[in-house]
Amino acid sequence: MTNLELPCYVVIFTSRKSANLEGYAETAERMKMLCNAQPGFLKMVHSMSDDGASITSCYWQDLASISN
C-alpha cells in the first residue's frame, strides 16, 4: 500500500456478491474510472473474502473532493 499524506479521508463501500454477477466487473471498472477522473482522488483499495463479502475504500485529499 502506498503511503498517503495525512490527513486524508476515506469513503468505504461494502457489498456481498450474489450468484448473478452480470455487469459486476463493468460496474467496478466504471467506478474506478470515475474516481480517477475526480480532482482530489488519491487511491482505491479493494478486498473480498471467500464468501463474497467485499470492501472498497476510496481515499480522498479533502472533504470537498468527496462531495464532487
C-alpha positions as CSV (number, residue, x, y, z in Angstrom):
1,M,0.0,0.0,0.0
2,T,1.3,3.4,-0.9
3,N,1.8,5.9,1.9
4,L,-0.7,8.7,1.9
5,E,-0.2,12.3,3.0
6,L,-2.3,12.9,6.1
7,P,-4.8,14.0,6.8
8,C,-6.9,12.3,4.1
9,Y,-10.4,11.0,4.0
10,V,-11.8,7.6,3.1
11,V,-15.2,6.5,1.7
12,I,-15.9,2.8,2.3
13,F,-18.4,0.8,0.3
14,T,-19.4,-2.7,1.4
15,S,-21.2,-5.3,-0.6
16,R,-21.8,-9.0,-1.0
17,K,-21.6,-10.7,-4.4
18,S,-24.7,-12.6,-5.4
19,A,-24.9,-15.6,-7.7
20,N,-25.7,-13.2,-10.5
21,L,-22.5,-11.4,-11.4
22,E,-23.8,-9.9,-14.6
23,G,-22.4,-6.4,-15.0
24,Y,-20.3,-6.6,-11.8
25,A,-16.9,-6.2,-13.4
26,E,-18.1,-3.4,-15.7
27,T,-19.6,-1.5,-12.8
28,A,-16.4,-1.9,-10.7
29,E,-14.3,-0.7,-13.6
30,R,-16.5,2.3,-14.2
31,M,-16.4,3.3,-10.5
32,K,-12.6,3.1,-10.7
33,M,-12.5,5.2,-13.8
34,L,-14.9,7.9,-12.4
35,C,-12.9,8.1,-9.2
36,N,-9.6,8.5,-11.0
37,A,-11.1,11.4,-13.0
38,Q,-12.1,13.4,-9.9
39,P,-9.7,16.0,-8.5
40,G,-8.5,15.1,-5.0
41,F,-8.8,11.3,-5.6
42,L,-5.8,9.5,-4.1
43,K,-6.4,5.8,-4.5
44,M,-8.8,2.8,-4.2
45,V,-8.2,-0.4,-2.3
46,H,-10.5,-3.4,-2.7
47,S,-10.7,-6.6,-0.7
48,M,-13.0,-9.6,-1.0
49,S,-13.4,-12.6,1.3
50,D,-14.1,-16.2,0.1
51,D,-17.8,-15.9,1.0
52,G,-18.2,-12.9,-1.4
53,A,-18.1,-10.1,1.2
54,S,-16.5,-7.1,-0.4
55,I,-15.0,-3.8,0.9
56,T,-13.8,-1.0,-1.3
57,S,-12.0,2.0,0.3
58,C,-11.6,5.2,-1.8
59,Y,-9.1,7.7,-0.4
60,W,-9.5,11.5,-0.9
61,Q,-7.4,14.5,-0.3
62,D,-10.2,16.5,1.4
63,L,-13.9,16.6,2.1
64,A,-14.7,18.9,-0.9
65,S,-13.2,16.2,-3.2
66,I,-15.7,13.6,-1.9
67,S,-18.7,15.8,-2.5
68,N,-18.0,16.5,-6.2
